[in-house]
């Protein structure tokens, strides 16, 4: 996570769970980033991380947003083992003006 902090980049997670459930989950697993609650599922549906309700769980997807909120990169198949490095590479490429390769 420090690599994102060093790049002045905010990392957010989103789940369907309540604020209290997310807080407990984040504490249990030592998350160092904010985990948002989307109990209405509206954000996840809007970003393609879930189909229309009654989906029980959000899909594991990720987006790299620019400072203005524009989606720079979409990651529909996230592998927790390699995803952070991939996003950092794309972040650096966008900041250098070239976009992701």
Coordinates of C-alpha atoms in Angstrom, one line a residue:
X1 CA 0.0 0.0 0.0
X2 CA 2.9 2.3 0.6
X3 CA 3.6 2.4 -3.1
X4 CA 0.1 3.9 -3.7
X5 CA 0.6 6.4 -0.9
X6 CA 4.0 7.4 -2.4
X7 CA 2.1 8.1 -5.7
X8 CA -0.5 10.2 -3.9
X9 CA -3.1 7.6 -4.9
X10 CA -6.2 6.7 -2.9
X11 CA -7.3 3.0 -2.8
X12 CA -10.9 2.2 -1.9
X13 CA -12.8 -1.1 -1.7
X14 CA -16.5 -1.5 -2.0
X15 CA -18.8 -4.3 -0.8
X16 CA -22.5 -4.9 -0.2
X17 CA -21.9 -5.3 3.5
X18 CA -22.9 -2.8 6.2
X19 CA -20.4 -0.2 7.6
X20 CA -20.1 -2.3 10.8
X21 CA -19.5 -5.5 8.9
X22 CA -16.9 -3.8 6.7
X23 CA -15.2 -2.3 9.7
X24 CA -14.9 -5.7 11.4
X25 CA -13.7 -7.4 8.2
X26 CA -11.1 -4.7 7.6
X27 CA -9.8 -4.9 11.2
X28 CA -9.7 -8.7 11.0
X29 CA -7.6 -8.7 7.8
X30 CA -5.6 -5.6 8.6
X31 CA -6.8 -3.6 5.6
X32 CA -4.9 -0.3 5.3
X33 CA -7.4 1.2 2.9
X34 CA -11.0 2.4 3.3
X35 CA -13.7 -0.2 2.6
X36 CA -17.0 1.4 1.5
X37 CA -20.5 0.0 2.0
X38 CA -22.8 -0.3 -1.0
X39 CA -25.8 -1.8 0.7
X40 CA -28.1 -0.7 -2.1
X41 CA -25.8 -2.3 -4.7
X42 CA -26.2 0.8 -6.9
X43 CA -22.5 1.6 -7.2
X44 CA -21.5 -1.9 -8.0
X45 CA -24.2 -2.3 -10.6
X46 CA -23.2 1.1 -12.1
X47 CA -19.6 0.1 -12.4
X48 CA -20.3 -3.4 -13.7
X49 CA -19.2 -5.2 -10.5
X50 CA -22.6 -6.8 -10.1
X51 CA -25.7 -7.5 -12.2
X52 CA -29.0 -6.1 -11.2
X53 CA -30.2 -7.3 -7.8
X54 CA -30.7 -9.9 -6.3
X55 CA -27.0 -10.6 -6.7
X56 CA -25.6 -11.6 -3.3
X57 CA -22.0 -10.7 -3.9
X58 CA -20.0 -8.2 -5.9
X59 CA -17.6 -9.5 -8.5
X60 CA -13.9 -8.9 -7.8
X61 CA -13.3 -6.1 -10.3
X62 CA -11.2 -3.0 -10.1
X63 CA -10.9 0.4 -11.8
X64 CA -8.1 3.0 -12.1
X65 CA -9.7 6.4 -12.0
X66 CA -8.0 9.7 -13.0
X67 CA -8.0 12.8 -10.8
X68 CA -11.2 13.9 -12.6
X69 CA -13.0 10.6 -12.0
X70 CA -12.5 9.3 -15.5
X71 CA -12.0 5.6 -15.8
X72 CA -8.5 5.1 -17.1
X73 CA -8.3 1.3 -16.8
X74 CA -10.8 -1.5 -16.0
X75 CA -9.7 -4.8 -14.5
X76 CA -12.6 -7.3 -14.9
X77 CA -10.5 -10.3 -13.7
X78 CA -8.5 -9.4 -10.6
X79 CA -5.9 -11.7 -9.2
X80 CA -5.1 -10.5 -5.6
X81 CA -1.5 -11.8 -5.9
X82 CA -0.6 -9.6 -8.9
X83 CA -3.2 -6.9 -9.1
X84 CA -1.4 -4.2 -7.1
X85 CA 1.7 -4.4 -9.2
X86 CA -0.4 -4.3 -12.4
X87 CA -2.3 -1.2 -11.3
X88 CA 1.0 0.6 -10.2
X89 CA 2.5 -0.1 -13.6
X90 CA -0.6 1.3 -15.4
X91 CA -0.7 4.3 -13.0
X92 CA 2.9 5.1 -13.8
X93 CA 2.3 4.8 -17.5
X94 CA -0.7 7.1 -17.4
X95 CA 1.3 9.7 -15.3
X96 CA 4.1 9.5 -17.9
X97 CA 1.5 10.4 -20.6
X98 CA 1.5 7.1 -22.4
X99 CA -1.4 5.2 -20.9
X100 CA -1.2 1.5 -20.1
X101 CA 0.5 -0.9 -22.5

